[in-house]
CSV table of C-alpha atoms and ligand atoms in Angstrom, one decimal:
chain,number,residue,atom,x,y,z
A,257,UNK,CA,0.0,0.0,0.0
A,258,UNK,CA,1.4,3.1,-1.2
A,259,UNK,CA,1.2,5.9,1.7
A,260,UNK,CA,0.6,9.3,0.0
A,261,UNK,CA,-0.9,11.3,2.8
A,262,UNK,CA,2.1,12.7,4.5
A,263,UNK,CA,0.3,16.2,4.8
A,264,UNK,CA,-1.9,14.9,7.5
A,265,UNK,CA,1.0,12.6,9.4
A,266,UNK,CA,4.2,11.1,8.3
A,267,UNK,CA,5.8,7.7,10.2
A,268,UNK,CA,8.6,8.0,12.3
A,269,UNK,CA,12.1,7.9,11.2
A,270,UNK,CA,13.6,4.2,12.1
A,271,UNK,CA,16.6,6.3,13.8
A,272,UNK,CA,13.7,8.5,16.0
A,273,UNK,CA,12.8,5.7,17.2
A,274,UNK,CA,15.7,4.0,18.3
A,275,UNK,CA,16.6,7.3,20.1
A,276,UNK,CA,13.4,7.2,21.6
A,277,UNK,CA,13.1,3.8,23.2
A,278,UNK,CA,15.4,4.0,26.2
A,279,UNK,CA,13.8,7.6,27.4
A,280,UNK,CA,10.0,5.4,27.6
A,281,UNK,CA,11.6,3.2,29.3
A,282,UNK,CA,15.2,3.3,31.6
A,283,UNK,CA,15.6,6.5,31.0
A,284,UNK,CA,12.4,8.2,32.9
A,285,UNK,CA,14.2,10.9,34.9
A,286,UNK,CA,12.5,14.2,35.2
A,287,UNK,CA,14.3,16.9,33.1
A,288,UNK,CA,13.4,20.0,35.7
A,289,UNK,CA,14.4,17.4,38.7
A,290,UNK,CA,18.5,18.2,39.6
A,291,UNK,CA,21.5,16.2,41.2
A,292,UNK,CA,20.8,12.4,40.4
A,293,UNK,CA,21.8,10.6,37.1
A,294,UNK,CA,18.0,10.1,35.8
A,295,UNK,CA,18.3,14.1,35.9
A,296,UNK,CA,21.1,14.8,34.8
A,297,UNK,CA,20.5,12.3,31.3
A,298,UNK,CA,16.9,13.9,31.3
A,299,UNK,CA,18.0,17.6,31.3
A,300,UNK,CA,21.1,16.5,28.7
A,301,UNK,CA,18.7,15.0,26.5
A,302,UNK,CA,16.6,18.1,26.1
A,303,UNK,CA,19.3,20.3,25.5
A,304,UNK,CA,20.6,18.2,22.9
A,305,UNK,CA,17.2,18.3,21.5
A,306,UNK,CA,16.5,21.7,21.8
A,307,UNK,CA,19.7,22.4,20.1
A,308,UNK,CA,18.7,20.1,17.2
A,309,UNK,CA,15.2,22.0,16.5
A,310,UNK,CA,16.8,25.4,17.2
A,311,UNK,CA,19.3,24.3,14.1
A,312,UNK,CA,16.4,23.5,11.6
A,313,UNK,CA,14.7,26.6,12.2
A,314,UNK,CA,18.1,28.8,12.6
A,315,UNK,CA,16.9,30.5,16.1
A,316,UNK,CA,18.3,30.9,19.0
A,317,UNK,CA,18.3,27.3,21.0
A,318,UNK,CA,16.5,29.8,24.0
A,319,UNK,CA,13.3,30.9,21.7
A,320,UNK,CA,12.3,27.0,21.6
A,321,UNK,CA,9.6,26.3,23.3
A,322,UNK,CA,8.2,22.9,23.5
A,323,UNK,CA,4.7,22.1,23.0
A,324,UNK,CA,2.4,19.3,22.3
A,325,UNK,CA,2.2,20.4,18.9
A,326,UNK,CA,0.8,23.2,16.3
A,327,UNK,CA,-2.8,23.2,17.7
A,328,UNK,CA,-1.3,24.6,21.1
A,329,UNK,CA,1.1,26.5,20.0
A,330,UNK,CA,-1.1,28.3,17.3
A,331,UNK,CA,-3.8,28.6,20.2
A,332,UNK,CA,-0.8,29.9,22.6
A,333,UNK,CA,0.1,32.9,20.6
A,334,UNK,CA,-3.1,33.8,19.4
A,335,UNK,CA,-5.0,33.5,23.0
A,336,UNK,CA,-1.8,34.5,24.5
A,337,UNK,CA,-0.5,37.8,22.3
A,338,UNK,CA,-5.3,38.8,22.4
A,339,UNK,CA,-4.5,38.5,26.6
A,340,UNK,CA,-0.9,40.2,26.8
A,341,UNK,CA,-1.9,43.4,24.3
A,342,UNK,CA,-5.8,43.6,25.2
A,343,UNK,CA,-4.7,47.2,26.5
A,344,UNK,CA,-2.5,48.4,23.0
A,345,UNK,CA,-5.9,47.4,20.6
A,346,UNK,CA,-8.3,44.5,19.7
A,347,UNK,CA,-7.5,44.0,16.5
A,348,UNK,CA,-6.2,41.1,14.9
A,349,UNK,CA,-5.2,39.9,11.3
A,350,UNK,CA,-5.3,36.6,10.0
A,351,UNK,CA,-6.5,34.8,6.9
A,352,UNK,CA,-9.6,32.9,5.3
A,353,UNK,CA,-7.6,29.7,4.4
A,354,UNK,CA,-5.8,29.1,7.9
A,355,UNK,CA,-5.9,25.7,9.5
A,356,UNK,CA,-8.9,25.6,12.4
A,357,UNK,CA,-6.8,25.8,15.3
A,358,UNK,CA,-6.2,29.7,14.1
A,359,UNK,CA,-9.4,30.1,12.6
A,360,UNK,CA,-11.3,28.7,15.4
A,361,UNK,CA,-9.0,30.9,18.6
A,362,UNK,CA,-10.1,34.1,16.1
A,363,UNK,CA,-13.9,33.4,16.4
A,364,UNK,CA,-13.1,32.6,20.2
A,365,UNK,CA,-11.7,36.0,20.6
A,366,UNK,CA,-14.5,37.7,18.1
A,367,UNK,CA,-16.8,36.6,20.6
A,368,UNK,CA,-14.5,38.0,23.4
A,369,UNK,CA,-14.9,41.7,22.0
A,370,UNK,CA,-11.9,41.4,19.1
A,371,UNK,CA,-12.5,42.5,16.1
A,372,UNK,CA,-10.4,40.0,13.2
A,373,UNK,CA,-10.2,40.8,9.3
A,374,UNK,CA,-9.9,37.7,7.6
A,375,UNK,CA,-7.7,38.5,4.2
A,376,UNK,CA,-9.2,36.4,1.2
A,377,UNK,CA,-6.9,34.3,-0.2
A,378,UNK,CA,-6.7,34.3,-4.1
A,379,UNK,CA,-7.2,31.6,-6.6
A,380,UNK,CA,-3.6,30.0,-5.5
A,381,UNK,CA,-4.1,30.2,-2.1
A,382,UNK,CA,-1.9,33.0,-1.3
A,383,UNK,CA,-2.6,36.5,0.6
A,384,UNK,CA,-0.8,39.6,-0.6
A,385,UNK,CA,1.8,42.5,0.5
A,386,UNK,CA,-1.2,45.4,-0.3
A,387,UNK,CA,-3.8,43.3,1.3
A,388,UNK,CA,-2.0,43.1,4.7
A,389,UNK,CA,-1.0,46.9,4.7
A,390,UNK,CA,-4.9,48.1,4.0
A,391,UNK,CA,-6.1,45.4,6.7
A,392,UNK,CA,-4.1,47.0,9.7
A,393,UNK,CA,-5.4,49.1,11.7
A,394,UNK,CA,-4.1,51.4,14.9
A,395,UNK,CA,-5.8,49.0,17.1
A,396,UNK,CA,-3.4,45.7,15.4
A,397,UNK,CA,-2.1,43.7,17.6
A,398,UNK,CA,-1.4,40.8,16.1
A,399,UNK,CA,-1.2,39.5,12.4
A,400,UNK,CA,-1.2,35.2,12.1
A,401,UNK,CA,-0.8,34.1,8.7
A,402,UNK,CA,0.3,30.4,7.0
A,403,UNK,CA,3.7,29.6,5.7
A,404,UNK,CA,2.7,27.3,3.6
A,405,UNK,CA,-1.7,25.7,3.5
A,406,UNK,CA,-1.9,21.8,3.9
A,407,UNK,CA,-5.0,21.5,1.0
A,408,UNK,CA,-3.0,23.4,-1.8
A,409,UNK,CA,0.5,23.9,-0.6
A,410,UNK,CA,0.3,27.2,-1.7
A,411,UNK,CA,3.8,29.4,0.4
A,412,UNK,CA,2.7,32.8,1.5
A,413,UNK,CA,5.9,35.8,1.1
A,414,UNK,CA,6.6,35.6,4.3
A,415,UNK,CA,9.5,37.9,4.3
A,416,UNK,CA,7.8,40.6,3.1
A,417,UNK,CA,4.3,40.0,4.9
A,418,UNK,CA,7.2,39.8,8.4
A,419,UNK,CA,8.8,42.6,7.7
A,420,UNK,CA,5.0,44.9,6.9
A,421,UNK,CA,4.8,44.1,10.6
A,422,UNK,CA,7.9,44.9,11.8
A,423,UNK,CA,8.4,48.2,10.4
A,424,UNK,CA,4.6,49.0,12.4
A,425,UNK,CA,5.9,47.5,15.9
A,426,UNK,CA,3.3,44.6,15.2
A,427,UNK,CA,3.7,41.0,16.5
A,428,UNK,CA,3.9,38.6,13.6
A,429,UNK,CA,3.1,34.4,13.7
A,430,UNK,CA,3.6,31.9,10.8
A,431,UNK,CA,1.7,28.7,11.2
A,432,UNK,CA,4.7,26.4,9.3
A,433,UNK,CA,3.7,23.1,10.0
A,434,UNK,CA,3.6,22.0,6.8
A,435,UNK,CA,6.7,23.3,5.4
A,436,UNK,CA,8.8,22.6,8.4
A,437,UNK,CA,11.1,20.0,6.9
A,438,UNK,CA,10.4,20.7,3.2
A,439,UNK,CA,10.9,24.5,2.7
A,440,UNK,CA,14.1,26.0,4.3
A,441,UNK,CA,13.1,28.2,7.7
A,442,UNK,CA,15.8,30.8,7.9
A,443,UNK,CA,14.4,32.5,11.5
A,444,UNK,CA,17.8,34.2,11.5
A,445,UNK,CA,17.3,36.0,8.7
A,446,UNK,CA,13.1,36.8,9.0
A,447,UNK,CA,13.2,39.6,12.0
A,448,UNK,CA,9.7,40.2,11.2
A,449,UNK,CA,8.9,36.7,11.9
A,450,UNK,CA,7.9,37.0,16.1
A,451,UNK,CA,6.6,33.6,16.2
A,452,UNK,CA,6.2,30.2,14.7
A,453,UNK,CA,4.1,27.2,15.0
A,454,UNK,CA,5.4,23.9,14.2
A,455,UNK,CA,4.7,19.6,15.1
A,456,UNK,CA,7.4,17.1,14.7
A,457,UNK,CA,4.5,14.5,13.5
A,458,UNK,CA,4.4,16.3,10.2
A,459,UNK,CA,8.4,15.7,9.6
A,460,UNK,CA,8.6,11.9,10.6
A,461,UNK,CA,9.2,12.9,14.5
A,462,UNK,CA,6.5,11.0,17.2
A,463,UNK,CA,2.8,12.7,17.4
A,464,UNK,CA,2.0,15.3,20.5
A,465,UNK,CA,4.9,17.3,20.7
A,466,UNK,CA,5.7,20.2,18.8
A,467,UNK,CA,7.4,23.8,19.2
A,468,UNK,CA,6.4,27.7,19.5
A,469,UNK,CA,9.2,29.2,18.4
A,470,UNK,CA,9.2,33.3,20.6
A,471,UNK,CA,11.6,35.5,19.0
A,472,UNK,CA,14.1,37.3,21.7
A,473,UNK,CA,15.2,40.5,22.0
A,474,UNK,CA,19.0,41.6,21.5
A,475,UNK,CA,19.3,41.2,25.4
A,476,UNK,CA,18.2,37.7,25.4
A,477,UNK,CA,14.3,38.9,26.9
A,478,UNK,CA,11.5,36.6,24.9
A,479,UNK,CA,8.5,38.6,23.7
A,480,UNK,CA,5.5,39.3,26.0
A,481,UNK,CA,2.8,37.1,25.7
A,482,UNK,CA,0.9,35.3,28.5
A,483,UNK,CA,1.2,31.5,29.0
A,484,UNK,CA,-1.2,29.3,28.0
A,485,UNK,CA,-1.1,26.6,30.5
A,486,UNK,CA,0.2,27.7,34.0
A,487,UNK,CA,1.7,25.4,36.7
A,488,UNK,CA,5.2,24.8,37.7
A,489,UNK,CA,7.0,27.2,35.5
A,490,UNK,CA,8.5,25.0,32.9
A,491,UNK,CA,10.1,26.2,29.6
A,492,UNK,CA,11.2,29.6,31.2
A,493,UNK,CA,8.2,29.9,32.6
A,494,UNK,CA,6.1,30.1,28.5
A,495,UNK,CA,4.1,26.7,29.0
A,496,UNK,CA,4.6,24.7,32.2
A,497,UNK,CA,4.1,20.9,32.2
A,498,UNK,CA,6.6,18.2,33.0
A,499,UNK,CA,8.5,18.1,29.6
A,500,UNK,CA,7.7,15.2,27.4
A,501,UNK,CA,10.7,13.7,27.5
A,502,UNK,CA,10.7,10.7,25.2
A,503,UNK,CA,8.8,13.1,22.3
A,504,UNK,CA,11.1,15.8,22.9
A,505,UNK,CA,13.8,13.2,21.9
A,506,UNK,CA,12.2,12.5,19.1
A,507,UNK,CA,11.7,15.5,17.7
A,508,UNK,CA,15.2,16.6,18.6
A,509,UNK,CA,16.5,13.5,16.0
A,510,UNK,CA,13.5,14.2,13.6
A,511,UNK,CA,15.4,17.6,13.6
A,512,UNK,CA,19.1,16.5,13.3
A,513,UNK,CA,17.7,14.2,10.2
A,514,UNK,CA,15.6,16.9,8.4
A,515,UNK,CA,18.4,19.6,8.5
A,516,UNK,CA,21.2,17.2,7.6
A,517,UNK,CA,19.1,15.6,4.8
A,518,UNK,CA,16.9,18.5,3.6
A,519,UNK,CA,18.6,18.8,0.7
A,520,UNK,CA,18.2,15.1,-0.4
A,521,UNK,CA,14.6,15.2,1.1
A,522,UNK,CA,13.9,18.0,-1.0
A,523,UNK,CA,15.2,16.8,-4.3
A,524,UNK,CA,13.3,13.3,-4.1
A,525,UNK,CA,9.7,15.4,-3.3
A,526,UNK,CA,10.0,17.3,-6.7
A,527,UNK,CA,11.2,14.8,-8.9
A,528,UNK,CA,8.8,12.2,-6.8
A,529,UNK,CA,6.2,15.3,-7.6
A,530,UNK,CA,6.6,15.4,-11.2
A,531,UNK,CA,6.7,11.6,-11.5
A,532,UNK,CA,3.4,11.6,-9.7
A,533,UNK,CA,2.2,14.5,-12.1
A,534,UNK,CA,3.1,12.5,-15.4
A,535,UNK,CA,1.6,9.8,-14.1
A,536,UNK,CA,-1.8,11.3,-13.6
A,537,UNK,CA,-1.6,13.3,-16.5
A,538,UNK,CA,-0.5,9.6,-18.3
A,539,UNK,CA,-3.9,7.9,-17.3
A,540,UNK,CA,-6.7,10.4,-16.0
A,541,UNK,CA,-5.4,13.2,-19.3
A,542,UNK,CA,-8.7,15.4,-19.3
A,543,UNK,CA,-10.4,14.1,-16.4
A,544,UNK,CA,-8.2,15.3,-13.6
A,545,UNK,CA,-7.6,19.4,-13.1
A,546,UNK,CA,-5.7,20.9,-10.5
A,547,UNK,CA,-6.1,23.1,-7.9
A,548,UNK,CA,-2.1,24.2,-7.1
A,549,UNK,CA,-0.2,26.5,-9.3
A,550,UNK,CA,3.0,25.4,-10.0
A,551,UNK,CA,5.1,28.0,-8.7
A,552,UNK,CA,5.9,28.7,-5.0
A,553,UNK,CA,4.1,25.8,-3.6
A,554,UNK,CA,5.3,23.1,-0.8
A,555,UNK,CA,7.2,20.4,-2.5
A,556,UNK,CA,4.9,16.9,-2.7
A,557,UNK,CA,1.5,18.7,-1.8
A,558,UNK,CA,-1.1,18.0,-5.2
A,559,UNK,CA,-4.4,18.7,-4.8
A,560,UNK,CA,-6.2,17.1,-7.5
A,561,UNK,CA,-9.9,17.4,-9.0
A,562,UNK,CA,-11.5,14.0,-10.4
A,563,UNK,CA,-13.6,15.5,-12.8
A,564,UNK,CA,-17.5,13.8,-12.2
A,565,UNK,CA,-16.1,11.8,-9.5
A,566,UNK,CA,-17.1,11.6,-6.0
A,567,UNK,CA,-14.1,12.6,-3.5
A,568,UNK,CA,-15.3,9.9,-0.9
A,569,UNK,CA,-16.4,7.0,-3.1
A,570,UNK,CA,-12.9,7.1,-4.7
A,571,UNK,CA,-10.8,7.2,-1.4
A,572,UNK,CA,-12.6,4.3,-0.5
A,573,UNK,CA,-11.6,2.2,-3.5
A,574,UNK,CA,-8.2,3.4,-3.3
A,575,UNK,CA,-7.6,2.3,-0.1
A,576,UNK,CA,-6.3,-1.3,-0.3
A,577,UNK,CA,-4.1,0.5,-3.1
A,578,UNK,CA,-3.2,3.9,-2.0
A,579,UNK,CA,-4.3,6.0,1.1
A,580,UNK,CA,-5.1,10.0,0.3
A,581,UNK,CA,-7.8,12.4,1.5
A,582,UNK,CA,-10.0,14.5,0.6
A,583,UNK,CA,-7.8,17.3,2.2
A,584,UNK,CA,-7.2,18.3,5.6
A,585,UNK,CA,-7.8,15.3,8.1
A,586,UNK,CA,-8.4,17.9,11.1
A,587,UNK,CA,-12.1,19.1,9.1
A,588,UNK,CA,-12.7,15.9,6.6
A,589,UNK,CA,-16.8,15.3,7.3
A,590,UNK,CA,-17.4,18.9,6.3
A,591,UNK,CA,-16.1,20.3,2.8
A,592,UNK,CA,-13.1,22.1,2.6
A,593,UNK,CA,-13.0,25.6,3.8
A,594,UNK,CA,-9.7,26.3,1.9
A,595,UNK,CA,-10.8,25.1,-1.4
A,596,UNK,CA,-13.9,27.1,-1.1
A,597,UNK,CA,-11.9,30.2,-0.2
A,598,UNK,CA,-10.1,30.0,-3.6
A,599,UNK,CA,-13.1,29.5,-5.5
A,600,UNK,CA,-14.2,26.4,-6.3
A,601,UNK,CA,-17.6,25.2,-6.6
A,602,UNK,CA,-19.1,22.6,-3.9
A,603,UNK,CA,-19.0,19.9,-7.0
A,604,UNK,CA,-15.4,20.5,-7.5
A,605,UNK,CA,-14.1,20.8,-3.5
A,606,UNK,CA,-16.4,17.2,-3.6
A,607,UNK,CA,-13.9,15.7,-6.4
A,608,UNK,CA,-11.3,16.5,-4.9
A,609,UNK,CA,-8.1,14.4,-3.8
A,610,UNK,CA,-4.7,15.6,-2.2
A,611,UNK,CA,-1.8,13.2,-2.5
A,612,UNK,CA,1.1,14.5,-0.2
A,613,UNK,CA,4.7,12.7,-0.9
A,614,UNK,CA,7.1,12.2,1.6
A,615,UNK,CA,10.9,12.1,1.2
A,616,UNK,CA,10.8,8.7,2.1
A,617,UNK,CA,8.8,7.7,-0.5
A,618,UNK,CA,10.1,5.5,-3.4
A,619,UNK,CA,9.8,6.2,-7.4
A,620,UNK,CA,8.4,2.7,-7.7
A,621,UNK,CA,6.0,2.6,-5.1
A,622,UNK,CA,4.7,4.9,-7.4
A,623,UNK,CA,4.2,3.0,-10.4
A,624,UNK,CA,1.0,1.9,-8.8
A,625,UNK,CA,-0.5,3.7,-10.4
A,626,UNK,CA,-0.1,2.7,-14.0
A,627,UNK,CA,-1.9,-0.5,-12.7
A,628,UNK,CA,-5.4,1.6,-11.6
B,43,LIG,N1,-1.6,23.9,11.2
B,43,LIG,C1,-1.6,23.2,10.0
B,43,LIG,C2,-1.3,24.0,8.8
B,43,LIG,C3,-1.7,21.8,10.0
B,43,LIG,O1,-1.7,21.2,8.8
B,43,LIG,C4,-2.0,21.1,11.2
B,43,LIG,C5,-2.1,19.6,11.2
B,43,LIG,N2,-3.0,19.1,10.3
B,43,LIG,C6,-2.0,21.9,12.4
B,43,LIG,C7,-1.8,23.2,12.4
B,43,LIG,C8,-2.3,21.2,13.7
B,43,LIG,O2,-1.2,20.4,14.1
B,43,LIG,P1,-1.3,19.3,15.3
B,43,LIG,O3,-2.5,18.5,15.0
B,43,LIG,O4,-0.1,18.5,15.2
B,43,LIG,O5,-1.5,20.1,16.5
């Protein structure tokens, strides 16, 4: 069976997984606990880990913050920044094809007395330089928008859409959990950029741990924002919660893997991307249509309209064969808010497959689908 639905989870690197093993089981020490050798391994085994993710991303190893993953951490800097800056304005920016756990904090805080423009997307996906400038407002306080969208793979310019915010004083998040891995995340060289959401799930690391990434100043102080969960003051005191030791590890390696391979990873996803093309060009010619541009888009991410066909009825006779979606797994029983956004009709978004690719998967595997 030919797994082409990385978008929505990816399995876990053979290597994560031997580096994982001993922390679920000898190695149980506490990382915040001090003196003993359980500790000391625990506390080592973070840092290593943190220094792993902080090398993917380019930040500084101190603006990692671990999480359970891109739902919290997205929640975190929306709830938290709306909390921190109620005082400074109510206003906040975000955008019409965002995954839930943005979408769904904004209409939280709309019905908390905030006031959120959602910028339209346009028939690629994507959100513009002109359209952020008009949207803000003296009352901005924060502006969240997508690296890169999990239906369409569409990348946003975020650079430019950064550094709008900067030059205004505004806080800026990028929701990259899908490009983590696949597109290269200078932080280093993205001032603009004040925070960033990733989950190690979505890169062949373990489920339920992911990072906020909280930009610090040139004297080492993190940007203000109230914690989302509250407790013993873990994580520099930004999300307490004994650290998840074992996924923390795993993430850490997922990290050390995608940075020293992303180069290799990233060549097999294109060519693996046009093979994948060719070959559905090669059987379905003028039945299929797709929904992607070409240009700027998350490599191995298709999202592909069966002309006629229903979405559902042909996952479901793919699936001894091949396993897709429909599109995001977070919101499949309901049709696609993203594909809607950029225009298509309820019959199209209903025909509608996305194959994601991972690095890991093989040129033949994909010759599967000559035999359809
Ligand atoms: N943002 C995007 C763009 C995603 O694709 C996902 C996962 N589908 C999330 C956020 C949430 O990630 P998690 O479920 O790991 O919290």
């Amino acid at each position: 069976m030919l797994y082409l639905d990385n978008s929505a989870t990816t399995q876990i690197h053979p290597s994560v997984k031997e580096k994982m093993l001993p922390f679920l089981f000898e190695e149980f020490g506490n990382a915040s606990s001090k003196y003993y050798e359980q500790a000391t391994t625990a506390k080592n085994a973070v840092d290593e880990a943190r220094k792993n993710v902080a090398l993917l991303l380019s930040s500084k190893e101190q603006e990692i913050v671990f999480t359970s993953g891109s739902t919290e951490s997205n929640n975190y800097f929306i709830k938290g920044t709306a909390h921190k800056l109620a005082h400074k304005g109510n206003h906040i920016v975000t955008t019409n094809v965002e995954h839930p756990s943005v979408l769904e904090c904004c209409k939280f805080l709309e019905s908390n007395g905030f006031t959120v423009t959602y910028l339209e997307a346009d028939e690629n996906g994507r959100v513009s330089e002109n359209q952020l400038v008009e949207s803000i407002t003296d009352q901005t306080i924060l502006v969240s928008i997508m690296w890169g969208n999990n239906e369409t793979g569409a990348l946003n310019p975020i650079k430019e859409l950064s550094q709008i915010c900067l030059d205004r004083n505004i806080y800026f998040h990028t929701d990259a959990t899908q490009v983590v891995g696949k597109v290269r995340v200078h932080l280093d060289q993205l001032p603009g950029v004040t925070f960033l959401s990733c989950s190690a799930h979505k890169f062949h690391g373990p489920k339920g741990i992911g990072v906020a990434f909280v930009r610090h100043d040139e004297f080492g102080v993190p940007t203000p924002l109230t914690p989302l969960l509250h407790g013993g003051g873990q994580e520099n005191d930004l999300r307490s919660g004994t650290l998840a030791l074992h996924n923390i590890v795993g993430i850490g390696e997922a990290s050390r893997i995608a940075y020293k391979e992303f180069h290799s990873n990233e060549t097999s996803l294109i060519e693996n991307e046009k093979i994948l093309i060719s070959l559905l060009n090669e059987k379905f010619s003028n039945h299929i249509k797709y929904n992607n541009d070409n240009d700027n888009k998350i490599p191995g991410i298709l999202s592909v309209q069966f002309i006629g066909v229903n979405n559902e009825i042909l996952l479901k006779k793919l699936a001894p064969y091949i396993a897709a979606s429909t599109g995001s797994a977070c919101s499949s029983s309901k049709p696609s808010h993203v594909l809607k956004a950029i225009g298509l009709s309820l019959e199209e978004i209903r025909s509608t497959v996305r194959f994601s690719l991972s690095s890991h998967t093989k040129k033949e595997e994909l010759d599967i689908f000559k035999s359809l």
